[in-house]
JSON list of C-alpha atoms in Angstrom, two decimals:
[
{"chain": "A", "resi": 1, "resn": "MET", "atom": "CA", "xyz": [179.47, 134.95, 27.77]},
{"chain": "A", "resi": 2, "resn": "ASN", "atom": "CA", "xyz": [177.67, 138.07, 30.42]},
{"chain": "A", "resi": 3, "resn": "GLU", "atom": "CA", "xyz": [179.47, 139.39, 32.98]},
{"chain": "A", "resi": 4, "resn": "ALA", "atom": "CA", "xyz": [177.25, 137.56, 35.62]},
{"chain": "A", "resi": 5, "resn": "ARG", "atom": "CA", "xyz": [178.47, 134.20, 34.06]},
{"chain": "A", "resi": 6, "resn": "LEU", "atom": "CA", "xyz": [181.95, 135.19, 33.89]},
{"chain": "A", "resi": 7, "resn": "GLU", "atom": "CA", "xyz": [182.10, 135.99, 37.66]},
{"chain": "A", "resi": 8, "resn": "ASP", "atom": "CA", "xyz": [180.26, 132.38, 37.81]},
{"chain": "A", "resi": 9, "resn": "SER", "atom": "CA", "xyz": [182.94, 130.69, 36.07]},
{"chain": "A", "resi": 10, "resn": "SER", "atom": "CA", "xyz": [185.52, 132.47, 37.65]},
{"chain": "A", "resi": 11, "resn": "SER", "atom": "CA", "xyz": [184.28, 131.89, 41.12]},
{"chain": "A", "resi": 12, "resn": "PHE", "atom": "CA", "xyz": [183.45, 128.22, 40.30]},
{"chain": "A", "resi": 13, "resn": "ASP", "atom": "CA", "xyz": [186.64, 126.52, 41.81]},
{"chain": "A", "resi": 14, "resn": "GLU", "atom": "CA", "xyz": [185.90, 128.65, 45.11]},
{"chain": "A", "resi": 15, "resn": "GLN", "atom": "CA", "xyz": [183.00, 126.73, 45.62]},
{"chain": "A", "resi": 16, "resn": "HIS", "atom": "CA", "xyz": [184.55, 123.37, 46.33]},
{"chain": "A", "resi": 17, "resn": "ILE", "atom": "CA", "xyz": [185.59, 125.18, 49.30]},
{"chain": "A", "resi": 18, "resn": "VAL", "atom": "CA", "xyz": [182.02, 125.70, 50.18]},
{"chain": "A", "resi": 19, "resn": "VAL", "atom": "CA", "xyz": [180.73, 122.04, 49.14]},
{"chain": "A", "resi": 20, "resn": "GLN", "atom": "CA", "xyz": [183.47, 120.25, 51.08]},
{"chain": "A", "resi": 21, "resn": "LYS", "atom": "CA", "xyz": [182.05, 116.85, 50.77]},
{"chain": "A", "resi": 22, "resn": "ASN", "atom": "CA", "xyz": [181.33, 114.91, 47.42]},
{"chain": "A", "resi": 23, "resn": "ILE", "atom": "CA", "xyz": [182.74, 117.86, 45.41]},
{"chain": "A", "resi": 24, "resn": "SER", "atom": "CA", "xyz": [183.32, 115.44, 42.21]},
{"chain": "A", "resi": 25, "resn": "TYR", "atom": "CA", "xyz": [179.37, 115.10, 42.08]},
{"chain": "A", "resi": 26, "resn": "PHE", "atom": "CA", "xyz": [178.38, 118.38, 42.32]},
{"chain": "A", "resi": 27, "resn": "ASP", "atom": "CA", "xyz": [181.30, 119.41, 40.09]},
{"chain": "A", "resi": 28, "resn": "LEU", "atom": "CA", "xyz": [180.09, 117.03, 37.16]},
{"chain": "A", "resi": 29, "resn": "LYS", "atom": "CA", "xyz": [176.70, 118.12, 37.58]},
{"chain": "A", "resi": 30, "resn": "TRP", "atom": "CA", "xyz": [177.43, 121.81, 37.33]},
{"chain": "A", "resi": 31, "resn": "ARG", "atom": "CA", "xyz": [179.51, 121.43, 34.17]},
{"chain": "A", "resi": 32, "resn": "ALA", "atom": "CA", "xyz": [177.15, 119.03, 32.72]},
{"chain": "A", "resi": 33, "resn": "VAL", "atom": "CA", "xyz": [174.80, 122.52, 31.69]},
{"chain": "A", "resi": 34, "resn": "LYS", "atom": "CA", "xyz": [175.69, 126.19, 30.15]},
{"chain": "A", "resi": 35, "resn": "ASP", "atom": "CA", "xyz": [174.12, 127.91, 33.34]},
{"chain": "A", "resi": 36, "resn": "PRO", "atom": "CA", "xyz": [173.89, 126.10, 36.37]},
{"chain": "A", "resi": 37, "resn": "ALA", "atom": "CA", "xyz": [172.16, 129.06, 38.31]},
{"chain": "A", "resi": 38, "resn": "LYS", "atom": "CA", "xyz": [169.25, 128.48, 35.79]},
{"chain": "A", "resi": 39, "resn": "GLN", "atom": "CA", "xyz": [169.34, 125.03, 34.72]},
{"chain": "A", "resi": 40, "resn": "ASN", "atom": "CA", "xyz": [168.62, 122.10, 36.34]},
{"chain": "A", "resi": 41, "resn": "THR", "atom": "CA", "xyz": [170.25, 118.65, 36.88]},
{"chain": "A", "resi": 42, "resn": "TRP", "atom": "CA", "xyz": [168.84, 115.72, 38.59]},
{"chain": "A", "resi": 43, "resn": "ASN", "atom": "CA", "xyz": [169.48, 114.65, 42.13]},
{"chain": "A", "resi": 44, "resn": "TRP", "atom": "CA", "xyz": [168.58, 111.29, 43.50]},
{"chain": "A", "resi": 45, "resn": "ILE", "atom": "CA", "xyz": [169.71, 111.76, 46.67]},
{"chain": "A", "resi": 46, "resn": "ALA", "atom": "CA", "xyz": [167.19, 114.85, 46.90]},
{"chain": "A", "resi": 47, "resn": "PHE", "atom": "CA", "xyz": [164.41, 113.20, 45.46]},
{"chain": "A", "resi": 48, "resn": "PHE", "atom": "CA", "xyz": [164.44, 110.23, 47.96]},
{"chain": "A", "resi": 49, "resn": "PHE", "atom": "CA", "xyz": [165.46, 112.32, 51.08]},
{"chain": "A", "resi": 50, "resn": "SER", "atom": "CA", "xyz": [164.16, 115.80, 50.42]},
{"chain": "A", "resi": 51, "resn": "PRO", "atom": "CA", "xyz": [164.26, 117.25, 53.86]},
{"chain": "A", "resi": 52, "resn": "PHE", "atom": "CA", "xyz": [167.09, 115.51, 54.81]},
{"chain": "A", "resi": 53, "resn": "TRP", "atom": "CA", "xyz": [169.15, 116.16, 51.87]},
{"chain": "A", "resi": 54, "resn": "LEU", "atom": "CA", "xyz": [168.23, 120.27, 52.40]},
{"chain": "A", "resi": 55, "resn": "ALA", "atom": "CA", "xyz": [169.04, 120.06, 56.11]},
{"chain": "A", "resi": 56, "resn": "TYR", "atom": "CA", "xyz": [172.32, 118.37, 55.61]},
{"chain": "A", "resi": 57, "resn": "ARG", "atom": "CA", "xyz": [173.69, 120.65, 53.19]},
{"chain": "A", "resi": 58, "resn": "LYS", "atom": "CA", "xyz": [172.62, 123.47, 55.27]},
{"chain": "A", "resi": 59, "resn": "MET", "atom": "CA", "xyz": [169.95, 125.08, 52.82]},
{"chain": "A", "resi": 60, "resn": "TYR", "atom": "CA", "xyz": [167.82, 126.29, 55.49]},
{"chain": "A", "resi": 61, "resn": "LYS", "atom": "CA", "xyz": [165.60, 128.41, 53.55]},
{"chain": "A", "resi": 62, "resn": "PRO", "atom": "CA", "xyz": [163.81, 125.94, 51.26]},
{"chain": "A", "resi": 63, "resn": "PHE", "atom": "CA", "xyz": [164.17, 123.37, 54.23]},
{"chain": "A", "resi": 64, "resn": "PHE", "atom": "CA", "xyz": [161.72, 125.58, 56.37]},
{"chain": "A", "resi": 65, "resn": "VAL", "atom": "CA", "xyz": [159.63, 126.68, 52.88]},
{"chain": "A", "resi": 66, "resn": "LEU", "atom": "CA", "xyz": [159.24, 123.00, 52.43]},
{"chain": "A", "resi": 67, "resn": "ALA", "atom": "CA", "xyz": [157.93, 122.37, 56.09]},
{"chain": "A", "resi": 68, "resn": "LEU", "atom": "CA", "xyz": [155.81, 124.86, 55.89]},
{"chain": "A", "resi": 69, "resn": "ILE", "atom": "CA", "xyz": [154.01, 123.71, 52.77]},
{"chain": "A", "resi": 70, "resn": "GLU", "atom": "CA", "xyz": [153.80, 120.28, 54.23]},
{"chain": "A", "resi": 71, "resn": "LEU", "atom": "CA", "xyz": [152.27, 121.63, 57.69]},
{"chain": "A", "resi": 72, "resn": "LEU", "atom": "CA", "xyz": [149.94, 123.71, 55.67]},
{"chain": "A", "resi": 73, "resn": "TYR", "atom": "CA", "xyz": [149.02, 120.78, 53.53]},
{"chain": "A", "resi": 74, "resn": "ALA", "atom": "CA", "xyz": [148.27, 118.64, 56.75]},
{"chain": "A", "resi": 75, "resn": "VAL", "atom": "CA", "xyz": [145.35, 121.32, 58.00]},
{"chain": "A", "resi": 76, "resn": "PRO", "atom": "CA", "xyz": [142.45, 120.46, 55.61]},
{"chain": "A", "resi": 77, "resn": "PHE", "atom": "CA", "xyz": [142.80, 116.84, 56.82]},
{"chain": "A", "resi": 78, "resn": "TYR", "atom": "CA", "xyz": [141.49, 117.99, 60.33]},
{"chain": "A", "resi": 79, "resn": "LEU", "atom": "CA", "xyz": [138.58, 119.84, 58.95]},
{"chain": "A", "resi": 80, "resn": "VAL", "atom": "CA", "xyz": [136.95, 117.36, 56.19]},
{"chain": "A", "resi": 81, "resn": "ASP", "atom": "CA", "xyz": [137.29, 113.93, 55.02]},
{"chain": "A", "resi": 82, "resn": "LEU", "atom": "CA", "xyz": [139.97, 113.69, 52.54]},
{"chain": "A", "resi": 83, "resn": "PRO", "atom": "CA", "xyz": [141.20, 110.54, 51.02]},
{"chain": "A", "resi": 84, "resn": "ALA", "atom": "CA", "xyz": [144.35, 109.00, 52.47]},
{"chain": "A", "resi": 85, "resn": "TRP", "atom": "CA", "xyz": [145.46, 108.43, 49.14]},
{"chain": "A", "resi": 86, "resn": "LEU", "atom": "CA", "xyz": [146.39, 112.09, 48.50]},
{"chain": "A", "resi": 87, "resn": "ASP", "atom": "CA", "xyz": [149.42, 111.94, 50.40]},
{"chain": "A", "resi": 88, "resn": "GLY", "atom": "CA", "xyz": [151.24, 109.92, 47.68]},
{"chain": "A", "resi": 89, "resn": "PRO", "atom": "CA", "xyz": [150.64, 112.42, 44.79]},
{"chain": "A", "resi": 90, "resn": "PHE", "atom": "CA", "xyz": [151.62, 115.28, 47.11]},
{"chain": "A", "resi": 91, "resn": "TYR", "atom": "CA", "xyz": [154.94, 114.07, 48.49]},
{"chain": "A", "resi": 92, "resn": "LEU", "atom": "CA", "xyz": [155.60, 112.52, 45.18]},
{"chain": "A", "resi": 93, "resn": "ILE", "atom": "CA", "xyz": [155.54, 116.21, 43.73]},
{"chain": "A", "resi": 94, "resn": "ILE", "atom": "CA", "xyz": [157.52, 117.43, 46.47]},
{"chain": "A", "resi": 95, "resn": "ALA", "atom": "CA", "xyz": [160.42, 114.80, 46.06]},
{"chain": "A", "resi": 96, "resn": "ILE", "atom": "CA", "xyz": [160.35, 115.78, 42.15]},
{"chain": "A", "resi": 97, "resn": "VAL", "atom": "CA", "xyz": [160.37, 119.44, 42.84]},
{"chain": "A", "resi": 98, "resn": "VAL", "atom": "CA", "xyz": [163.70, 118.89, 45.02]},
{"chain": "A", "resi": 99, "resn": "GLY", "atom": "CA", "xyz": [165.20, 116.47, 43.09]},
{"chain": "A", "resi": 100, "resn": "LEU", "atom": "CA", "xyz": [164.64, 118.27, 39.73]},
{"chain": "A", "resi": 101, "resn": "ASN", "atom": "CA", "xyz": [165.82, 121.71, 41.28]},
{"chain": "A", "resi": 102, "resn": "GLY", "atom": "CA", "xyz": [168.11, 120.69, 44.20]},
{"chain": "A", "resi": 103, "resn": "ASN", "atom": "CA", "xyz": [171.74, 120.95, 42.41]},
{"chain": "A", "resi": 104, "resn": "ARG", "atom": "CA", "xyz": [170.70, 124.42, 41.10]},
{"chain": "A", "resi": 105, "resn": "TRP", "atom": "CA", "xyz": [169.41, 125.61, 44.48]},
{"chain": "A", "resi": 106, "resn": "TYR", "atom": "CA", "xyz": [172.82, 124.43, 45.88]},
{"chain": "A", "resi": 107, "resn": "TYR", "atom": "CA", "xyz": [174.69, 126.03, 43.24]},
{"chain": "A", "resi": 108, "resn": "LYS", "atom": "CA", "xyz": [173.05, 129.21, 44.11]},
{"chain": "A", "resi": 109, "resn": "HIS", "atom": "CA", "xyz": [173.60, 128.61, 47.80]},
{"chain": "A", "resi": 110, "resn": "THR", "atom": "CA", "xyz": [177.46, 128.48, 47.53]},
{"chain": "A", "resi": 111, "resn": "LEU", "atom": "CA", "xyz": [177.57, 131.46, 45.33]},
{"chain": "A", "resi": 112, "resn": "ASN", "atom": "CA", "xyz": [175.64, 133.22, 48.09]},
{"chain": "A", "resi": 113, "resn": "ILE", "atom": "CA", "xyz": [177.96, 131.94, 50.67]},
{"chain": "A", "resi": 114, "resn": "LEU", "atom": "CA", "xyz": [180.98, 133.25, 48.53]},
{"chain": "A", "resi": 115, "resn": "LYS", "atom": "CA", "xyz": [179.49, 136.63, 48.16]},
{"chain": "A", "resi": 116, "resn": "GLN", "atom": "CA", "xyz": [178.86, 136.86, 51.72]},
{"chain": "A", "resi": 117, "resn": "SER", "atom": "CA", "xyz": [182.33, 135.82, 52.58]},
{"chain": "A", "resi": 118, "resn": "LYS", "atom": "CA", "xyz": [183.89, 138.61, 50.59]},
{"chain": "A", "resi": 119, "resn": "SER", "atom": "CA", "xyz": [182.78, 141.45, 53.02]},
{"chain": "A", "resi": 120, "resn": "LEU", "atom": "CA", "xyz": [184.91, 139.61, 55.68]},
{"chain": "A", "resi": 121, "resn": "SER", "atom": "CA", "xyz": [188.47, 140.18, 56.39]},
{"chain": "A", "resi": 122, "resn": "ASP", "atom": "CA", "xyz": [190.80, 137.37, 54.91]},
{"chain": "A", "resi": 123, "resn": "SER", "atom": "CA", "xyz": [191.77, 136.22, 58.30]},
{"chain": "A", "resi": 124, "resn": "HIS", "atom": "CA", "xyz": [187.85, 135.50, 58.92]},
{"chain": "A", "resi": 125, "resn": "GLN", "atom": "CA", "xyz": [186.86, 134.19, 55.49]},
{"chain": "A", "resi": 126, "resn": "ALA", "atom": "CA", "xyz": [188.06, 130.69, 55.97]},
{"chain": "A", "resi": 127, "resn": "SER", "atom": "CA", "xyz": [186.48, 130.21, 59.12]},
{"chain": "A", "resi": 128, "resn": "TYR", "atom": "CA", "xyz": [183.40, 131.59, 57.47]},
{"chain": "A", "resi": 129, "resn": "LEU", "atom": "CA", "xyz": [183.32, 129.30, 54.42]},
{"chain": "A", "resi": 130, "resn": "GLN", "atom": "CA", "xyz": [184.02, 126.41, 56.58]},
{"chain": "A", "resi": 131, "resn": "THR", "atom": "CA", "xyz": [181.05, 127.07, 58.90]},
{"chain": "A", "resi": 132, "resn": "LYS", "atom": "CA", "xyz": [178.08, 128.16, 56.65]},
{"chain": "A", "resi": 133, "resn": "GLY", "atom": "CA", "xyz": [179.76, 125.49, 53.89]},
{"chain": "A", "resi": 134, "resn": "GLY", "atom": "CA", "xyz": [179.80, 121.67, 54.08]},
{"chain": "A", "resi": 135, "resn": "THR", "atom": "CA", "xyz": [177.36, 119.59, 55.65]},
{"chain": "A", "resi": 136, "resn": "HIS", "atom": "CA", "xyz": [176.62, 118.64, 59.21]},
{"chain": "A", "resi": 137, "resn": "ILE", "atom": "CA", "xyz": [174.82, 115.67, 60.41]},
{"chain": "A", "resi": 138, "resn": "GLY", "atom": "CA", "xyz": [173.76, 117.08, 63.95]},
{"chain": "A", "resi": 139, "resn": "ILE", "atom": "CA", "xyz": [171.91, 119.97, 61.90]},
{"chain": "A", "resi": 140, "resn": "LEU", "atom": "CA", "xyz": [170.07, 117.31, 59.55]},
{"chain": "A", "resi": 141, "resn": "VAL", "atom": "CA", "xyz": [168.84, 115.67, 62.72]},
{"chain": "A", "resi": 142, "resn": "GLY", "atom": "CA", "xyz": [167.85, 118.80, 64.65]},
{"chain": "A", "resi": 143, "resn": "LEU", "atom": "CA", "xyz": [165.84, 120.36, 62.21]},
{"chain": "A", "resi": 144, "resn": "ASN", "atom": "CA", "xyz": [163.95, 117.05, 61.33]},
{"chain": "A", "resi": 145, "resn": "VAL", "atom": "CA", "xyz": [163.16, 116.80, 64.69]},
{"chain": "A", "resi": 146, "resn": "LEU", "atom": "CA", "xyz": [162.31, 120.18, 65.25]},
{"chain": "A", "resi": 147, "resn": "VAL", "atom": "CA", "xyz": [159.46, 119.65, 62.19]},
{"chain": "A", "resi": 148, "resn": "ILE", "atom": "CA", "xyz": [158.53, 116.32, 63.72]},
{"chain": "A", "resi": 149, "resn": "ALA", "atom": "CA", "xyz": [157.84, 118.39, 66.83]},
{"chain": "A", "resi": 150, "resn": "LEU", "atom": "CA", "xyz": [155.88, 121.08, 64.97]},
{"chain": "A", "resi": 151, "resn": "PHE", "atom": "CA", "xyz": [153.75, 118.44, 63.27]},
{"chain": "A", "resi": 152, "resn": "PHE", "atom": "CA", "xyz": [153.09, 116.84, 66.91]},
{"chain": "A", "resi": 153, "resn": "LEU", "atom": "CA", "xyz": [151.98, 120.20, 68.12]},
{"chain": "A", "resi": 154, "resn": "LEU", "atom": "CA", "xyz": [149.80, 120.81, 64.79]},
{"chain": "A", "resi": 155, "resn": "ASP", "atom": "CA", "xyz": [148.13, 117.39, 65.62]},
{"chain": "A", "resi": 156, "resn": "MET", "atom": "CA", "xyz": [147.54, 117.93, 69.45]},
{"chain": "A", "resi": 157, "resn": "GLY", "atom": "CA", "xyz": [146.04, 121.14, 68.60]},
{"chain": "A", "resi": 158, "resn": "LEU", "atom": "CA", "xyz": [143.79, 120.95, 65.77]},
{"chain": "A", "resi": 159, "resn": "SER", "atom": "CA", "xyz": [142.81, 117.34, 66.64]},
{"chain": "A", "resi": 160, "resn": "TYR", "atom": "CA", "xyz": [140.42, 118.79, 69.30]},
{"chain": "A", "resi": 161, "resn": "LEU", "atom": "CA", "xyz": [138.46, 121.14, 66.79]},
{"chain": "A", "resi": 162, "resn": "PRO", "atom": "CA", "xyz": [135.11, 120.00, 66.82]},
{"chain": "A", "resi": 163, "resn": "SER", "atom": "CA", "xyz": [134.97, 119.55, 63.10]},
{"chain": "A", "resi": 164, "resn": "GLU", "atom": "CA", "xyz": [132.78, 116.23, 61.77]},
{"chain": "A", "resi": 165, "resn": "THR", "atom": "CA", "xyz": [136.18, 114.76, 60.78]},
{"chain": "A", "resi": 166, "resn": "ASN", "atom": "CA", "xyz": [137.98, 115.08, 64.20]},
{"chain": "A", "resi": 167, "resn": "ILE", "atom": "CA", "xyz": [134.90, 113.69, 65.94]},
{"chain": "A", "resi": 168, "resn": "LYS", "atom": "CA", "xyz": [134.52, 110.87, 63.74]},
{"chain": "A", "resi": 169, "resn": "ASP", "atom": "CA", "xyz": [138.54, 110.30, 63.98]},
{"chain": "A", "resi": 170, "resn": "VAL", "atom": "CA", "xyz": [138.38, 109.55, 67.76]},
{"chain": "A", "resi": 171, "resn": "VAL", "atom": "CA", "xyz": [136.95, 106.03, 66.71]},
{"chain": "A", "resi": 172, "resn": "ARG", "atom": "CA", "xyz": [137.41, 105.36, 63.47]},
{"chain": "A", "resi": 173, "resn": "LEU", "atom": "CA", "xyz": [141.26, 105.46, 63.96]},
{"chain": "A", "resi": 174, "resn": "SER", "atom": "CA", "xyz": [140.80, 103.20, 67.17]},
{"chain": "A", "resi": 175, "resn": "VAL", "atom": "CA", "xyz": [142.17, 99.40, 66.88]},
{"chain": "A", "resi": 176, "resn": "ASP", "atom": "CA", "xyz": [138.08, 98.45, 67.14]},
{"chain": "A", "resi": 177, "resn": "ALA", "atom": "CA", "xyz": [137.59, 100.38, 64.02]},
{"chain": "A", "resi": 178, "resn": "GLU", "atom": "CA", "xyz": [140.23, 98.62, 61.92]},
{"chain": "A", "resi": 179, "resn": "THR", "atom": "CA", "xyz": [138.61, 95.30, 63.13]},
{"chain": "A", "resi": 180, "resn": "LEU", "atom": "CA", "xyz": [135.44, 96.31, 61.91]},
{"chain": "A", "resi": 181, "resn": "GLU", "atom": "CA", "xyz": [136.40, 97.55, 58.56]},
{"chain": "A", "resi": 182, "resn": "ILE", "atom": "CA", "xyz": [138.14, 94.35, 58.03]},
{"chain": "A", "resi": 183, "resn": "PHE", "atom": "CA", "xyz": [135.36, 92.35, 58.97]},
{"chain": "A", "resi": 184, "resn": "THR", "atom": "CA", "xyz": [132.47, 94.32, 56.66]},
{"chain": "A", "resi": 185, "resn": "ASP", "atom": "CA", "xyz": [132.39, 95.17, 53.22]},
{"chain": "A", "resi": 186, "resn": "ASP", "atom": "CA", "xyz": [131.75, 98.89, 52.33]},
{"chain": "A", "resi": 187, "resn": "PRO", "atom": "CA", "xyz": [132.23, 100.18, 56.09]},
{"chain": "A", "resi": 188, "resn": "LYS", "atom": "CA", "xyz": [131.02, 104.03, 56.59]},
{"chain": "A", "resi": 189, "resn": "TRP", "atom": "CA", "xyz": [131.32, 106.02, 59.30]},
{"chain": "A", "resi": 190, "resn": "SER", "atom": "CA", "xyz": [128.96, 109.15, 59.78]},
{"chain": "A", "resi": 191, "resn": "TYR", "atom": "CA", "xyz": [128.47, 111.96, 62.00]},
{"chain": "A", "resi": 192, "resn": "VAL", "atom": "CA", "xyz": [125.14, 112.19, 63.26]},
{"chain": "A", "resi": 193, "resn": "LYS", "atom": "CA", "xyz": [124.48, 114.92, 66.13]},
{"chain": "A", "resi": 194, "resn": "LYS", "atom": "CA", "xyz": [125.67, 116.55, 69.00]},
{"chain": "A", "resi": 195, "resn": "ASP", "atom": "CA", "xyz": [124.26, 115.19, 72.36]},
{"chain": "A", "resi": 196, "resn": "GLY", "atom": "CA", "xyz": [125.00, 116.93, 75.26]},
{"chain": "A", "resi": 197, "resn": "ARG", "atom": "CA", "xyz": [129.02, 116.79, 76.13]},
{"chain": "A", "resi": 198, "resn": "SER", "atom": "CA", "xyz": [129.00, 113.95, 73.22]},
{"chain": "A", "resi": 199, "resn": "TYR", "atom": "CA", "xyz": [128.67, 113.38, 69.75]},
{"chain": "A", "resi": 200, "resn": "ILE", "atom": "CA", "xyz": [126.97, 110.78, 68.02]},
{"chain": "A", "resi": 201, "resn": "VAL", "atom": "CA", "xyz": [128.86, 109.02, 65.60]},
{"chain": "A", "resi": 202, "resn": "GLU", "atom": "CA", "xyz": [127.40, 105.75, 63.49]},
{"chain": "A", "resi": 203, "resn": "PHE", "atom": "CA", "xyz": [129.05, 102.94, 61.76]},
{"chain": "A", "resi": 204, "resn": "THR", "atom": "CA", "xyz": [127.62, 100.93, 59.11]},
{"chain": "A", "resi": 205, "resn": "GLY", "atom": "CA", "xyz": [128.66, 97.59, 57.07]},
{"chain": "A", "resi": 206, "resn": "TYR", "atom": "CA", "xyz": [127.80, 94.42, 55.69]},
{"chain": "A", "resi": 207, "resn": "ASP", "atom": "CA", "xyz": [129.22, 91.36, 57.76]},
{"chain": "A", "resi": 208, "resn": "TYR", "atom": "CA", "xyz": [130.05, 89.25, 54.76]},
{"chain": "A", "resi": 209, "resn": "SER", "atom": "CA", "xyz": [131.11, 86.27, 57.16]},
{"chain": "A", "resi": 210, "resn": "GLU", "atom": "CA", "xyz": [127.31, 86.32, 58.85]},
{"chain": "A", "resi": 211, "resn": "LYS", "atom": "CA", "xyz": [125.57, 87.75, 56.02]},
{"chain": "A", "resi": 212, "resn": "GLU", "atom": "CA", "xyz": [124.41, 90.43, 58.01]},
{"chain": "A", "resi": 213, "resn": "ASP", "atom": "CA", "xyz": [123.90, 94.44, 58.13]},
{"chain": "A", "resi": 214, "resn": "VAL", "atom": "CA", "xyz": [125.82, 95.85, 61.00]},
{"chain": "A", "resi": 215, "resn": "ARG", "atom": "CA", "xyz": [125.23, 99.21, 62.51]},
{"chain": "A", "resi": 216, "resn": "ILE", "atom": "CA", "xyz": [126.98, 100.73, 65.59]},
{"chain": "A", "resi": 217, "resn": "VAL", "atom": "CA", "xyz": [126.38, 103.86, 67.40]},
{"chain": "A", "resi": 218, "resn": "PHE", "atom": "CA", "xyz": [129.16, 105.46, 69.33]},
{"chain": "A", "resi": 219, "resn": "ASN", "atom": "CA", "xyz": [129.17, 108.29, 72.03]},
{"chain": "A", "resi": 220, "resn": "VAL", "atom": "CA", "xyz": [132.32, 110.22, 71.17]},
{"chain": "A", "resi": 221, "resn": "TYR", "atom": "CA", "xyz": [133.78, 112.83, 73.81]},
{"chain": "A", "resi": 222, "resn": "LEU", "atom": "CA", "xyz": [136.29, 114.92, 71.81]},
{"chain": "A", "resi": 223, "resn": "ASP", "atom": "CA", "xyz": [137.50, 116.74, 74.96]},
{"chain": "A", "resi": 224, "resn": "LYS", "atom": "CA", "xyz": [138.81, 113.74, 76.28]},
{"chain": "A", "resi": 225, "resn": "TYR", "atom": "CA", "xyz": [139.27, 112.01, 72.91]},
{"chain": "A", "resi": 226, "resn": "ILE", "atom": "CA", "xyz": [137.40, 108.95, 73.90]},
{"chain": "A", "resi": 227, "resn": "TYR", "atom": "CA", "xyz": [134.50, 106.87, 72.64]},
{"chain": "A", "resi": 228, "resn": "GLU", "atom": "CA", "xyz": [132.05, 104.68, 74.17]},
{"chain": "A", "resi": 229, "resn": "TRP", "atom": "CA", "xyz": [129.56, 101.85, 72.38]},
{"chain": "A", "resi": 230, "resn": "LYS", "atom": "CA", "xyz": [126.20, 102.65, 72.81]},
{"chain": "A", "resi": 231, "resn": "GLU", "atom": "CA", "xyz": [124.23, 100.66, 70.36]},
{"chain": "A", "resi": 232, "resn": "ILE", "atom": "CA", "xyz": [124.25, 98.12, 67.84]},
{"chain": "A", "resi": 233, "resn": "TYR", "atom": "CA", "xyz": [121.87, 96.95, 65.31]},
{"chain": "A", "resi": 234, "resn": "ILE", "atom": "CA", "xyz": [122.15, 93.72, 63.34]},
{"chain": "A", "resi": 235, "resn": "ASN", "atom": "CA", "xyz": [119.99, 93.49, 60.31]},
{"chain": "A", "resi": 236, "resn": "GLY", "atom": "CA", "xyz": [118.03, 96.58, 61.54]},
{"chain": "A", "resi": 237, "resn": "LYS", "atom": "CA", "xyz": [117.45, 94.87, 64.89]},
{"chain": "A", "resi": 238, "resn": "LYS", "atom": "CA", "xyz": [119.01, 96.37, 68.12]},
{"chain": "A", "resi": 239, "resn": "LEU", "atom": "CA", "xyz": [120.87, 94.02, 70.41]},
{"chain": "A", "resi": 240, "resn": "ASN", "atom": "CA", "xyz": [119.96, 93.55, 73.69]},
{"chain": "A", "resi": 241, "resn": "LYS", "atom": "CA", "xyz": [122.37, 94.80, 76.39]},
{"chain": "A", "resi": 242, "resn": "LYS", "atom": "CA", "xyz": [123.97, 91.19, 76.95]},
{"chain": "A", "resi": 243, "resn": "ASP", "atom": "CA", "xyz": [124.49, 90.53, 73.10]},
{"chain": "A", "resi": 244, "resn": "ALA", "atom": "CA", "xyz": [125.66, 93.88, 72.49]},
{"chain": "A", "resi": 245, "resn": "GLU", "atom": "CA", "xyz": [128.34, 93.49, 75.40]},
{"chain": "A", "resi": 246, "resn": "ASP", "atom": "CA", "xyz": [129.09, 89.95, 73.64]},
{"chain": "A", "resi": 247, "resn": "TYR", "atom": "CA", "xyz": [129.65, 91.82, 70.13]},
{"chain": "A", "resi": 248, "resn": "GLU", "atom": "CA", "xyz": [131.95, 94.55, 71.50]},
{"chain": "A", "resi": 249, "resn": "LEU", "atom": "CA", "xyz": [133.84, 91.76, 73.44]},
{"chain": "A", "resi": 250, "resn": "TRP", "atom": "CA", "xyz": [134.01, 89.82, 70.37]},
{"chain": "A", "resi": 251, "resn": "ILE", "atom": "CA", "xyz": [135.66, 92.56, 68.43]},
{"chain": "A", "resi": 252, "resn": "GLU", "atom": "CA", "xyz": [137.85, 93.80, 71.15]},
{"chain": "A", "resi": 253, "resn": "ASP", "atom": "CA", "xyz": [139.36, 90.39, 70.97]},
{"chain": "A", "resi": 254, "resn": "ASN", "atom": "CA", "xyz": [139.80, 90.13, 67.49]},
{"chain": "A", "resi": 255, "resn": "SER", "atom": "CA", "xyz": [141.47, 93.82, 67.68]},
{"chain": "A", "resi": 256, "resn": "TYR", "atom": "CA", "xyz": [144.84, 92.75, 69.44]}
]
């Protein structure tokens, strides 16, 4: 057994002072491997509640690294069309990484706190370990609210970039768009061009109930994040003003 391992073993019981809550769980997990600083054991809570668990255990560095990765992951969705199903594999990988490494990270985290406490006087060590160790619901809530706020600011900033994806999203994320997609087969949204202050976005699909090809042209105002119906074509024929208004009202009525 090397010197570092001897040091870890001698301080193992001291780590209980840092863990404070659920000591028996970590004691069992860390003793299940030869070197808990290098070998992983599985943590289901860390798997299912990764950011909450990290914040709850005051593991700030991995928490903010995870938050940064998630923020960076979100950026491309504002620039190009990416399938929503990518979220599943991405967050599953995140959960697996934290679930697999969490106990080892926490072991090293507690060792670091103990090491830092050694530089303090005896009178200050107890309060330092009490403050830096254990768990904290307030920190859990506060840090995750902070990350949610950062995601909100990211969304507010990037959603107004004049990318084709953002322009299409103004209309295709609306309740009208949801109804159109429900009532049609093979729905598609296409960016057409910029037209003065607005952008032209086109919807196409096949109305399976009426057996009609549907094409709808929208004006999108990205700076105000609003859209308006411009033209409606059924089987290639443009509807007159009254019929177009009736069709729009029918979609709107079925959207609520």
